[in-house]
Structure formats: structure tokens, C-alpha cells
PDB file of C-alpha atoms in Angstrom:
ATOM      1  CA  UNK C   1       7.643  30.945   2.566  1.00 63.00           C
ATOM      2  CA  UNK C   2       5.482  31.106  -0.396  1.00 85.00           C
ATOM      3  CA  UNK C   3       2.283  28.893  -0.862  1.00 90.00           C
ATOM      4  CA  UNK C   4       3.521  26.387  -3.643  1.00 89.00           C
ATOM      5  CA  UNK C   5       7.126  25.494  -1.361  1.00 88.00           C
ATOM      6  CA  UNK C   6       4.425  24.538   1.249  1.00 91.00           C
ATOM      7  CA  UNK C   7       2.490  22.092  -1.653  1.00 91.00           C
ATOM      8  CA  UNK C   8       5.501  20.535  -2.570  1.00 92.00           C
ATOM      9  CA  UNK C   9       6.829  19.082   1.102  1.00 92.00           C
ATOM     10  CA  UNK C  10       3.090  18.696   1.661  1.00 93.00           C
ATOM     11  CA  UNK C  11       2.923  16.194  -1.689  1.00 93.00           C
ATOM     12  CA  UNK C  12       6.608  15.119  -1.023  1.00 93.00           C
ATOM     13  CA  UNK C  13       5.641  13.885   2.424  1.00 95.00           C
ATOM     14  CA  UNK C  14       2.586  12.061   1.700  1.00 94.00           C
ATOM     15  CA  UNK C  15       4.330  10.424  -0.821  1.00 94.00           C
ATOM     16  CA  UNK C  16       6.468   9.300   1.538  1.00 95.00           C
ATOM     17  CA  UNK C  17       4.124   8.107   3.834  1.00 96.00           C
ATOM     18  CA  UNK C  18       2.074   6.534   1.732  1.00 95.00           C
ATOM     19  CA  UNK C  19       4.785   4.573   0.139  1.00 95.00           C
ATOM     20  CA  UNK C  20       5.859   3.284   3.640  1.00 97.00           C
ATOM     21  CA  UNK C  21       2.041   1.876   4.332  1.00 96.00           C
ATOM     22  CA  UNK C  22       1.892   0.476   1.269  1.00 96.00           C
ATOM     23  CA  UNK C  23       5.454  -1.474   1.840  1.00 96.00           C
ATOM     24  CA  UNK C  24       3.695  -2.036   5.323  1.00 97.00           C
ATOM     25  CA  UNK C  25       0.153  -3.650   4.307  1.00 96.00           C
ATOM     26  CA  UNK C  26       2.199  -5.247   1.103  1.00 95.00           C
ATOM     27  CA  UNK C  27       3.805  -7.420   4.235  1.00 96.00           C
ATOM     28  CA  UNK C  28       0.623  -7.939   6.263  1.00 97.00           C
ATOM     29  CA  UNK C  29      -0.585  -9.257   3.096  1.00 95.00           C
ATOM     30  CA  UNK C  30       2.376 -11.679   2.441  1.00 95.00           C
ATOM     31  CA  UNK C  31       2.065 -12.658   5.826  1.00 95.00           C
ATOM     32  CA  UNK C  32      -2.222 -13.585   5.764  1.00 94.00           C
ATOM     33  CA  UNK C  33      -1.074 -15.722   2.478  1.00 92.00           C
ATOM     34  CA  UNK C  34       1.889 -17.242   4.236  1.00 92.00           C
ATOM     35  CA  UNK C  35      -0.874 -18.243   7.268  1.00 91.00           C
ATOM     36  CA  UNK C  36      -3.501 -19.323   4.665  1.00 89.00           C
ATOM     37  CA  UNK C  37      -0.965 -21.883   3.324  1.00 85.00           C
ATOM     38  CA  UNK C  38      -1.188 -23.303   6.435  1.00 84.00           C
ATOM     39  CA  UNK C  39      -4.929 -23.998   6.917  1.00 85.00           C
ATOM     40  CA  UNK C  40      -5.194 -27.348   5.160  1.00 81.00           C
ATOM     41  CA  UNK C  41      -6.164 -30.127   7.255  1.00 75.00           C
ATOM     42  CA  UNK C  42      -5.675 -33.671   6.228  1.00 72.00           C
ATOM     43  CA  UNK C  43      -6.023 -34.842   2.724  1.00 71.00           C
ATOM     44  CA  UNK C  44      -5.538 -31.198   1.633  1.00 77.00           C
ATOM     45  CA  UNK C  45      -9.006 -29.791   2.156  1.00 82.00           C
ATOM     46  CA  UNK C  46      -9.146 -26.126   3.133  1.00 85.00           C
ATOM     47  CA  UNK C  47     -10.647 -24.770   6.469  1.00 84.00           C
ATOM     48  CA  UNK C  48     -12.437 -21.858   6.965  1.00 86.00           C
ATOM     49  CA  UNK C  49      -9.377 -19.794   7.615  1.00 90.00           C
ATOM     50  CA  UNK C  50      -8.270 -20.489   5.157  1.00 90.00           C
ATOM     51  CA  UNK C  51     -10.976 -18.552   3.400  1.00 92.00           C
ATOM     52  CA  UNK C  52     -10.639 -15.819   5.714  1.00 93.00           C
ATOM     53  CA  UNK C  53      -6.594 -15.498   5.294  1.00 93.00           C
ATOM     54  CA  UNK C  54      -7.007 -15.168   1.419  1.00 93.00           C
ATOM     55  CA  UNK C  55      -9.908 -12.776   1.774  1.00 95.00           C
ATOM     56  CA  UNK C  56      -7.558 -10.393   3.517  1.00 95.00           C
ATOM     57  CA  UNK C  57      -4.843 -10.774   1.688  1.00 95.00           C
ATOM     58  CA  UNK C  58      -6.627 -10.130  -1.381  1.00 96.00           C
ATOM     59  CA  UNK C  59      -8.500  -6.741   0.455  1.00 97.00           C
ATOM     60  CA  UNK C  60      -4.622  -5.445   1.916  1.00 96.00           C
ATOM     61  CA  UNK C  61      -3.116  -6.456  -1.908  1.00 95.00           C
ATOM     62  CA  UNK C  62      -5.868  -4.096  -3.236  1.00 96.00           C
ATOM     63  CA  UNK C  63      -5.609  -1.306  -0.607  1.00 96.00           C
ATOM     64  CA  UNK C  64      -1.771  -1.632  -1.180  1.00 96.00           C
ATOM     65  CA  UNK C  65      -2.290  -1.079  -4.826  1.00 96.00           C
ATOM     66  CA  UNK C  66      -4.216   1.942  -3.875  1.00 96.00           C
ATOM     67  CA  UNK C  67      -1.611   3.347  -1.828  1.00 96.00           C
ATOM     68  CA  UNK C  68       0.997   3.110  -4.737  1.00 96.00           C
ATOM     69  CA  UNK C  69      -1.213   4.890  -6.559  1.00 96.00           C
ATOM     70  CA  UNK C  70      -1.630   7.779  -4.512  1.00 95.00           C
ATOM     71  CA  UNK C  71       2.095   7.592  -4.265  1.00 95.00           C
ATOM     72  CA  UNK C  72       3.005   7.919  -7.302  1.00 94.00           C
ATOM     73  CA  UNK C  73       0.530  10.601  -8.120  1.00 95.00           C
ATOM     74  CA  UNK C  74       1.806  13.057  -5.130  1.00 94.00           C
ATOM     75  CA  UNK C  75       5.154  12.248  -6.091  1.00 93.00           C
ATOM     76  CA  UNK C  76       4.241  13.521  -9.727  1.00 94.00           C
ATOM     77  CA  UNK C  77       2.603  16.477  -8.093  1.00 93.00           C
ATOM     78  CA  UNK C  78       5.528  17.242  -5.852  1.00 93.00           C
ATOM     79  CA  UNK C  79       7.639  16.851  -8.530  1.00 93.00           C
ATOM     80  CA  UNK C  80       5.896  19.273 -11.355  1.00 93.00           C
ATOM     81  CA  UNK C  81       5.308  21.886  -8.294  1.00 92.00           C
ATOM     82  CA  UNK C  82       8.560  21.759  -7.459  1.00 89.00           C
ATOM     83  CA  UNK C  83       9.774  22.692 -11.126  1.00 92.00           C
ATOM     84  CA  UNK C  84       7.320  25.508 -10.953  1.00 90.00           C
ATOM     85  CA  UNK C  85       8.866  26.418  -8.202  1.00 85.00           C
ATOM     86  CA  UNK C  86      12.267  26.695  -9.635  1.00 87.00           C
ATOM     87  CA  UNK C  87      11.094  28.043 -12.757  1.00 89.00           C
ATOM     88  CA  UNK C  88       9.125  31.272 -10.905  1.00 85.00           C
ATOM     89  CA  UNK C  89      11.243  31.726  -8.028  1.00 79.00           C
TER      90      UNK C  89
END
């Protein structure tokens, strides 16, 4: 099988899994702002968790951004090699 089929269900794969942990932390982050909703005690001041729950929502929002990203660039990649592909073999 030559070397560029390889690259392109390499890229086509990562895509793929890169796209499903980014749907994954997307809902781990819904879910810490969902719990830091909940961290008011009171008259409506915050605890600490609270704090901490919109901390990590904000760090899994950004690494989830990151994995579209790479997503979308492997996709691209998997995409133009697998044109090549076509167009040489």
C-alpha cells in the first residue's frame, strides 16, 4: 500500500478521534458550569467551588477549542492527501 494511502487514514482517524474528545471535554465542560451554578449559598454569594467549577470549565472550553482545531486541520490534510492520491494513483 503506498506511503500517502497510509497518511490519509492516519489524518482521517485522528480527525476522528479528536473530534470525539472534543464533543467529550465540550460536555465535561457543560457539566463543571452546570455544577458551578449550583455553588451559591444564601443571599447569592459564591463559594469557593464555585471558583473552582468555572476555572475548569473555562481550561476544558479552551482544550476543547484546541481539539477542533487539530480536527479540522487533519481533516484538511486527509482531505488534500487524499486528492493527491486520486490524482497520482
Amino acid at each position: 500500500m503506498p506511503v500517502i494511502i497510509v497518511v490519509t487514514i492516519v489524518c482521517a482517524v485522528l480527525g476522528a478521534l479528536s473530534l470525539f474528545a472534543a464533543s467529550v471535554t465540550e460536555a465535561r465542560a457543560n457539566r463543571a458550569l452546570h455544577d458551578s451554578r449550583s455553588c451559591f449559598v444564601g443571599d447569592g454569594n459564591p463559594t469557593n467551588s464555585f471558583f473552582t467549577h468555572r476555572a475548569r470549565h473555562d481550561r476544558l472550553h479552551r482544550l476543547t477549542n484546541q481539539l477542533l482545531v487539530l480536527s479540522a486541520v487533519v481533516s484538511l490534510a486527509a482531505t488534500g492527501s487524499a486528492a493527491y492520491a486520486v490524482a497520482v494513483f
